[in-house]
PDB file of C-alpha atoms in Angstrom:
ATOM      1  CA  UNK U 275      -4.191  12.996  20.258  1.00  0.00           C
ATOM      2  CA  UNK U 276      -3.020  15.409  17.059  1.00  0.00           C
ATOM      3  CA  UNK U 277      -5.575  17.826  16.055  1.00  0.00           C
ATOM      4  CA  UNK U 278      -7.125  17.195  12.733  1.00  0.00           C
ATOM      5  CA  UNK U 279      -4.765  18.477   9.665  1.00  0.00           C
ATOM      6  CA  UNK U 280      -6.115  21.727   7.875  1.00  0.00           C
ATOM      7  CA  UNK U 281      -8.659  22.380  10.697  1.00  0.00           C
ATOM      8  CA  UNK U 282     -10.973  21.220  13.224  1.00  0.00           C
ATOM      9  CA  UNK U 283     -12.989  18.720  10.977  1.00  0.00           C
ATOM     10  CA  UNK U 284     -11.509  15.740  10.124  1.00  0.00           C
ATOM     11  CA  UNK U 285     -10.825  14.925   6.474  1.00  0.00           C
ATOM     12  CA  UNK U 286     -10.151  11.727   6.311  1.00  0.00           C
ATOM     13  CA  UNK U 287      -7.835  10.342   4.412  1.00  0.00           C
ATOM     14  CA  UNK U 288      -8.524  11.182   0.491  1.00  0.00           C
ATOM     15  CA  UNK U 289      -9.192  15.047   2.326  1.00  0.00           C
ATOM     16  CA  UNK U 290      -5.801  14.794   3.943  1.00  0.00           C
ATOM     17  CA  UNK U 291      -3.656  13.579   1.197  1.00  0.00           C
ATOM     18  CA  UNK U 292      -5.688  16.516  -0.566  1.00  0.00           C
ATOM     19  CA  UNK U 293      -4.751  19.238   1.448  1.00  0.00           C
ATOM     20  CA  UNK U 294      -0.815  17.605   1.761  1.00  0.00           C
ATOM     21  CA  UNK U 295      -0.751  17.957  -2.114  1.00  0.00           C
ATOM     22  CA  UNK U 296      -1.773  21.783  -2.349  1.00  0.00           C
ATOM     23  CA  UNK U 297       1.506  21.982   0.046  1.00  0.00           C
ATOM     24  CA  UNK U 298       4.325  20.283  -2.336  1.00  0.00           C
ATOM     25  CA  UNK U 299       7.125  22.335  -3.160  1.00  0.00           C
ATOM     26  CA  UNK U 300       6.771  20.804  -6.549  1.00  0.00           C
ATOM     27  CA  UNK U 301       3.773  20.367  -7.335  1.00  0.00           C
ATOM     28  CA  UNK U 302       3.656  20.050 -11.018  1.00  0.00           C
ATOM     29  CA  UNK U 303       5.706  16.559 -10.306  1.00  0.00           C
ATOM     30  CA  UNK U 304       4.940  12.981  -9.369  1.00  0.00           C
ATOM     31  CA  UNK U 305       4.931  12.511  -5.756  1.00  0.00           C
ATOM     32  CA  UNK U 306       4.760   9.433  -2.834  1.00  0.00           C
ATOM     33  CA  UNK U 307       2.789   8.817  -0.177  1.00  0.00           C
ATOM     34  CA  UNK U 308       2.654   5.883   2.403  1.00  0.00           C
ATOM     35  CA  UNK U 309       0.174   4.570   4.793  1.00  0.00           C
ATOM     36  CA  UNK U 310       1.520   5.007   8.407  1.00  0.00           C
ATOM     37  CA  UNK U 311       1.321   1.625   9.342  1.00  0.00           C
ATOM     38  CA  UNK U 312       3.649  -0.355   7.283  1.00  0.00           C
ATOM     39  CA  UNK U 313       6.937  -0.912   7.187  1.00  0.00           C
ATOM     40  CA  UNK U 314       8.947  -2.209   3.940  1.00  0.00           C
ATOM     41  CA  UNK U 315      12.145  -1.849   1.811  1.00  0.00           C
ATOM     42  CA  UNK U 316      12.274  -2.245  -1.590  1.00  0.00           C
ATOM     43  CA  UNK U 317      12.814   0.542  -4.970  1.00  0.00           C
ATOM     44  CA  UNK U 318      10.877   3.595  -4.966  1.00  0.00           C
ATOM     45  CA  UNK U 319      12.620   4.264  -8.151  1.00  0.00           C
ATOM     46  CA  UNK U 320      11.515   1.170  -9.786  1.00  0.00           C
ATOM     47  CA  UNK U 321       8.350   1.889  -8.869  1.00  0.00           C
ATOM     48  CA  UNK U 322       8.333   5.291  -9.960  1.00  0.00           C
ATOM     49  CA  UNK U 323       9.525   3.985 -13.521  1.00  0.00           C
ATOM     50  CA  UNK U 324       6.329   1.163 -13.653  1.00  0.00           C
ATOM     51  CA  UNK U 325       4.274   4.117 -12.696  1.00  0.00           C
ATOM     52  CA  UNK U 326       5.405   6.150 -15.626  1.00  0.00           C
ATOM     53  CA  UNK U 327       5.761   3.443 -17.878  1.00  0.00           C
ATOM     54  CA  UNK U 328       2.043   3.020 -17.609  1.00  0.00           C
ATOM     55  CA  UNK U 329       1.025   6.790 -17.596  1.00  0.00           C
ATOM     56  CA  UNK U 330      -0.960   6.329 -14.687  1.00  0.00           C
ATOM     57  CA  UNK U 331      -2.112   8.446 -12.184  1.00  0.00           C
ATOM     58  CA  UNK U 332      -2.115   6.501  -9.560  1.00  0.00           C
ATOM     59  CA  UNK U 333       0.312   3.523  -8.730  1.00  0.00           C
ATOM     60  CA  UNK U 334      -0.672   1.433  -5.601  1.00  0.00           C
ATOM     61  CA  UNK U 335       2.132  -0.890  -4.423  1.00  0.00           C
ATOM     62  CA  UNK U 336       0.731  -4.658  -3.989  1.00  0.00           C
ATOM     63  CA  UNK U 337       1.944  -7.287  -1.845  1.00  0.00           C
ATOM     64  CA  UNK U 338       1.217 -10.905  -0.852  1.00  0.00           C
ATOM     65  CA  UNK U 339       1.558 -11.095   3.024  1.00  0.00           C
ATOM     66  CA  UNK U 340       2.109 -14.155   4.274  1.00  0.00           C
ATOM     67  CA  UNK U 341      -1.158 -16.103   6.165  1.00  0.00           C
ATOM     68  CA  UNK U 342      -0.698 -16.219   9.555  1.00  0.00           C
ATOM     69  CA  UNK U 343      -1.801 -19.797  10.046  1.00  0.00           C
ATOM     70  CA  UNK U 344      -1.124 -23.011   8.798  1.00  0.00           C
ATOM     71  CA  UNK U 345      -2.847 -24.477   5.571  1.00  0.00           C
ATOM     72  CA  UNK U 346      -3.848 -27.710   4.517  1.00  0.00           C
ATOM     73  CA  UNK U 347      -3.410 -29.264   1.241  1.00  0.00           C
ATOM     74  CA  UNK U 348      -6.183 -31.883   0.232  1.00  0.00           C
ATOM     75  CA  UNK U 349      -6.738 -34.230  -2.701  1.00  0.00           C
ATOM     76  CA  UNK U 350     -10.159 -34.681  -4.362  1.00  0.00           C
ATOM     77  CA  UNK U 351     -11.510 -36.991  -2.197  1.00  0.00           C
ATOM     78  CA  UNK U 352     -10.789 -34.855   0.984  1.00  0.00           C
ATOM     79  CA  UNK U 353      -7.635 -36.579   2.322  1.00  0.00           C
ATOM     80  CA  UNK U 354      -4.859 -34.118   3.960  1.00  0.00           C
ATOM     81  CA  UNK U 355      -1.757 -34.383   1.615  1.00  0.00           C
ATOM     82  CA  UNK U 356       0.339 -31.395   3.370  1.00  0.00           C
ATOM     83  CA  UNK U 357       0.550 -28.615   5.642  1.00  0.00           C
ATOM     84  CA  UNK U 358       1.971 -25.535   4.424  1.00  0.00           C
ATOM     85  CA  UNK U 359       3.139 -22.890   7.488  1.00  0.00           C
ATOM     86  CA  UNK U 360       2.336 -19.426   7.338  1.00  0.00           C
ATOM     87  CA  UNK U 361       2.037 -19.650   3.170  1.00  0.00           C
ATOM     88  CA  UNK U 362       2.009 -16.324   1.108  1.00  0.00           C
ATOM     89  CA  UNK U 363      -1.539 -15.268   0.435  1.00  0.00           C
ATOM     90  CA  UNK U 364      -3.012 -15.920  -3.003  1.00  0.00           C
ATOM     91  CA  UNK U 365      -4.400 -12.583  -3.350  1.00  0.00           C
ATOM     92  CA  UNK U 366      -2.583  -9.376  -3.637  1.00  0.00           C
ATOM     93  CA  UNK U 367      -3.114  -6.536  -1.166  1.00  0.00           C
ATOM     94  CA  UNK U 368      -2.660  -2.699  -1.311  1.00  0.00           C
ATOM     95  CA  UNK U 369       0.591  -2.365   0.561  1.00  0.00           C
ATOM     96  CA  UNK U 370       0.308   1.278   1.265  1.00  0.00           C
ATOM     97  CA  UNK U 371       3.160   3.054  -0.947  1.00  0.00           C
ATOM     98  CA  UNK U 372       1.728   5.004  -3.878  1.00  0.00           C
ATOM     99  CA  UNK U 373       3.030   7.547  -6.700  1.00  0.00           C
ATOM    100  CA  UNK U 374       0.768   9.900  -7.922  1.00  0.00           C
ATOM    101  CA  UNK U 375       0.899  12.091 -10.876  1.00  0.00           C
ATOM    102  CA  UNK U 376       0.058  15.857 -10.589  1.00  0.00           C
ATOM    103  CA  UNK U 377      -3.111  15.818 -11.750  1.00  0.00           C
ATOM    104  CA  UNK U 378      -4.537  13.084  -9.054  1.00  0.00           C
ATOM    105  CA  UNK U 379      -4.481  15.777  -6.021  1.00  0.00           C
ATOM    106  CA  UNK U 380      -7.819  17.004  -8.489  1.00  0.00           C
ATOM    107  CA  UNK U 381      -9.277  14.190  -8.020  1.00  0.00           C
ATOM    108  CA  UNK U 382      -9.126  13.600  -4.335  1.00  0.00           C
ATOM    109  CA  UNK U 383     -12.612  14.490  -2.740  1.00  0.00           C
ATOM    110  CA  UNK U 384     -11.832  17.369   0.268  1.00  0.00           C
ATOM    111  CA  UNK U 385     -13.161  15.237   2.567  1.00  0.00           C
ATOM    112  CA  UNK U 386     -13.350  11.159   3.000  1.00  0.00           C
ATOM    113  CA  UNK U 387     -11.821   8.561   1.698  1.00  0.00           C
ATOM    114  CA  UNK U 388      -9.789   8.169  -1.722  1.00  0.00           C
ATOM    115  CA  UNK U 389      -9.988   4.552  -1.930  1.00  0.00           C
ATOM    116  CA  UNK U 390     -13.562   4.480  -2.051  1.00  0.00           C
ATOM    117  CA  UNK U 391     -14.088   7.245  -4.756  1.00  0.00           C
ATOM    118  CA  UNK U 392     -11.102   8.329  -6.477  1.00  0.00           C
ATOM    119  CA  UNK U 393      -9.465   4.935  -6.758  1.00  0.00           C
ATOM    120  CA  UNK U 394     -12.281   3.009  -8.133  1.00  0.00           C
ATOM    121  CA  UNK U 395     -12.905   5.979 -10.719  1.00  0.00           C
ATOM    122  CA  UNK U 396      -9.151   5.683 -11.422  1.00  0.00           C
ATOM    123  CA  UNK U 397      -9.531   1.661 -12.039  1.00  0.00           C
ATOM    124  CA  UNK U 398     -12.539   2.067 -14.071  1.00  0.00           C
ATOM    125  CA  UNK U 399     -10.754   4.302 -16.227  1.00  0.00           C
ATOM    126  CA  UNK U 400      -7.618   2.185 -16.433  1.00  0.00           C
ATOM    127  CA  UNK U 401      -5.789   5.041 -14.791  1.00  0.00           C
ATOM    128  CA  UNK U 402      -4.933   3.058 -11.950  1.00  0.00           C
ATOM    129  CA  UNK U 403      -1.399   0.844 -11.983  1.00  0.00           C
ATOM    130  CA  UNK U 404      -0.617  -2.109  -9.761  1.00  0.00           C
ATOM    131  CA  UNK U 405       2.888  -2.436  -8.939  1.00  0.00           C
ATOM    132  CA  UNK U 406       3.824  -6.032  -7.670  1.00  0.00           C
ATOM    133  CA  UNK U 407       6.498  -5.445  -4.875  1.00  0.00           C
ATOM    134  CA  UNK U 408       9.422  -7.530  -5.937  1.00  0.00           C
ATOM    135  CA  UNK U 409       9.937 -11.180  -4.671  1.00  0.00           C
ATOM    136  CA  UNK U 410      12.031 -10.852  -1.691  1.00  0.00           C
ATOM    137  CA  UNK U 411      10.855  -7.253  -0.807  1.00  0.00           C
ATOM    138  CA  UNK U 412      10.111  -6.941   2.737  1.00  0.00           C
ATOM    139  CA  UNK U 413       6.885  -5.594   3.876  1.00  0.00           C
ATOM    140  CA  UNK U 414       4.919  -6.017   6.859  1.00  0.00           C
ATOM    141  CA  UNK U 415       1.815  -4.210   8.492  1.00  0.00           C
ATOM    142  CA  UNK U 416       2.217  -2.856  11.866  1.00  0.00           C
ATOM    143  CA  UNK U 417      -1.317  -2.972  13.418  1.00  0.00           C
ATOM    144  CA  UNK U 418      -0.331  -4.293  17.133  1.00  0.00           C
ATOM    145  CA  UNK U 419       2.656  -4.293  19.350  1.00  0.00           C
ATOM    146  CA  UNK U 420       3.502  -8.099  18.892  1.00  0.00           C
ATOM    147  CA  UNK U 421       3.950  -6.691  15.084  1.00  0.00           C
ATOM    148  CA  UNK U 422       6.187  -4.315  15.551  1.00  0.00           C
ATOM    149  CA  UNK U 423       8.182  -6.438  18.311  1.00  0.00           C
ATOM    150  CA  UNK U 424       8.015  -9.136  15.554  1.00  0.00           C
ATOM    151  CA  UNK U 425       9.346  -6.538  12.679  1.00  0.00           C
ATOM    152  CA  UNK U 426      12.199  -5.629  14.636  1.00  0.00           C
ATOM    153  CA  UNK U 427      13.646  -8.998  15.218  1.00  0.00           C
ATOM    154  CA  UNK U 428      13.164 -10.289  11.498  1.00  0.00           C
ATOM    155  CA  UNK U 429      14.748  -6.985  10.397  1.00  0.00           C
ATOM    156  CA  UNK U 430      17.499  -7.043  13.039  1.00  0.00           C
ATOM    157  CA  UNK U 431      18.125 -10.569  11.849  1.00  0.00           C
ATOM    158  CA  UNK U 432      18.566  -9.487   8.710  1.00  0.00           C
ATOM    159  CA  UNK U 433      21.259  -6.431   9.846  1.00  0.00           C
ATOM    160  CA  UNK U 434      19.448  -3.920   9.067  1.00  0.00           C
TER     161      UNK U 434
END
């Protein structure tokens, strides 16, 4: 395995971002980060514009992933009225793509997870924005070898 960034002690995701932010070539500018286990395609410029328009310190891309199972609709009496194969979730999730303003770096923990500390703080202060991925944007979590194979097939079918 690769050694932890910055030394022997694991920094966690927040500490890793803080370490990386300290080494940005243009620390006075907004910057992007992504999770390493997603595959997506959408306009980062649109997301950056959204971030700027909301004067956010951090902006998270939001996705509505498809539920991997078929859903069942029922009426008020409990009769099954329809089956829907792999419907989109009713909840938005963190899609793993971010835009950060320069001041975000100083809010990150030196060690630990920014999603348990920095993001909740920014949300309480209304300085965290959520950018819904545009309709039709490709997004997929790659958690297993099967996910990677399916994503490759989907992208091949799209001619990408």
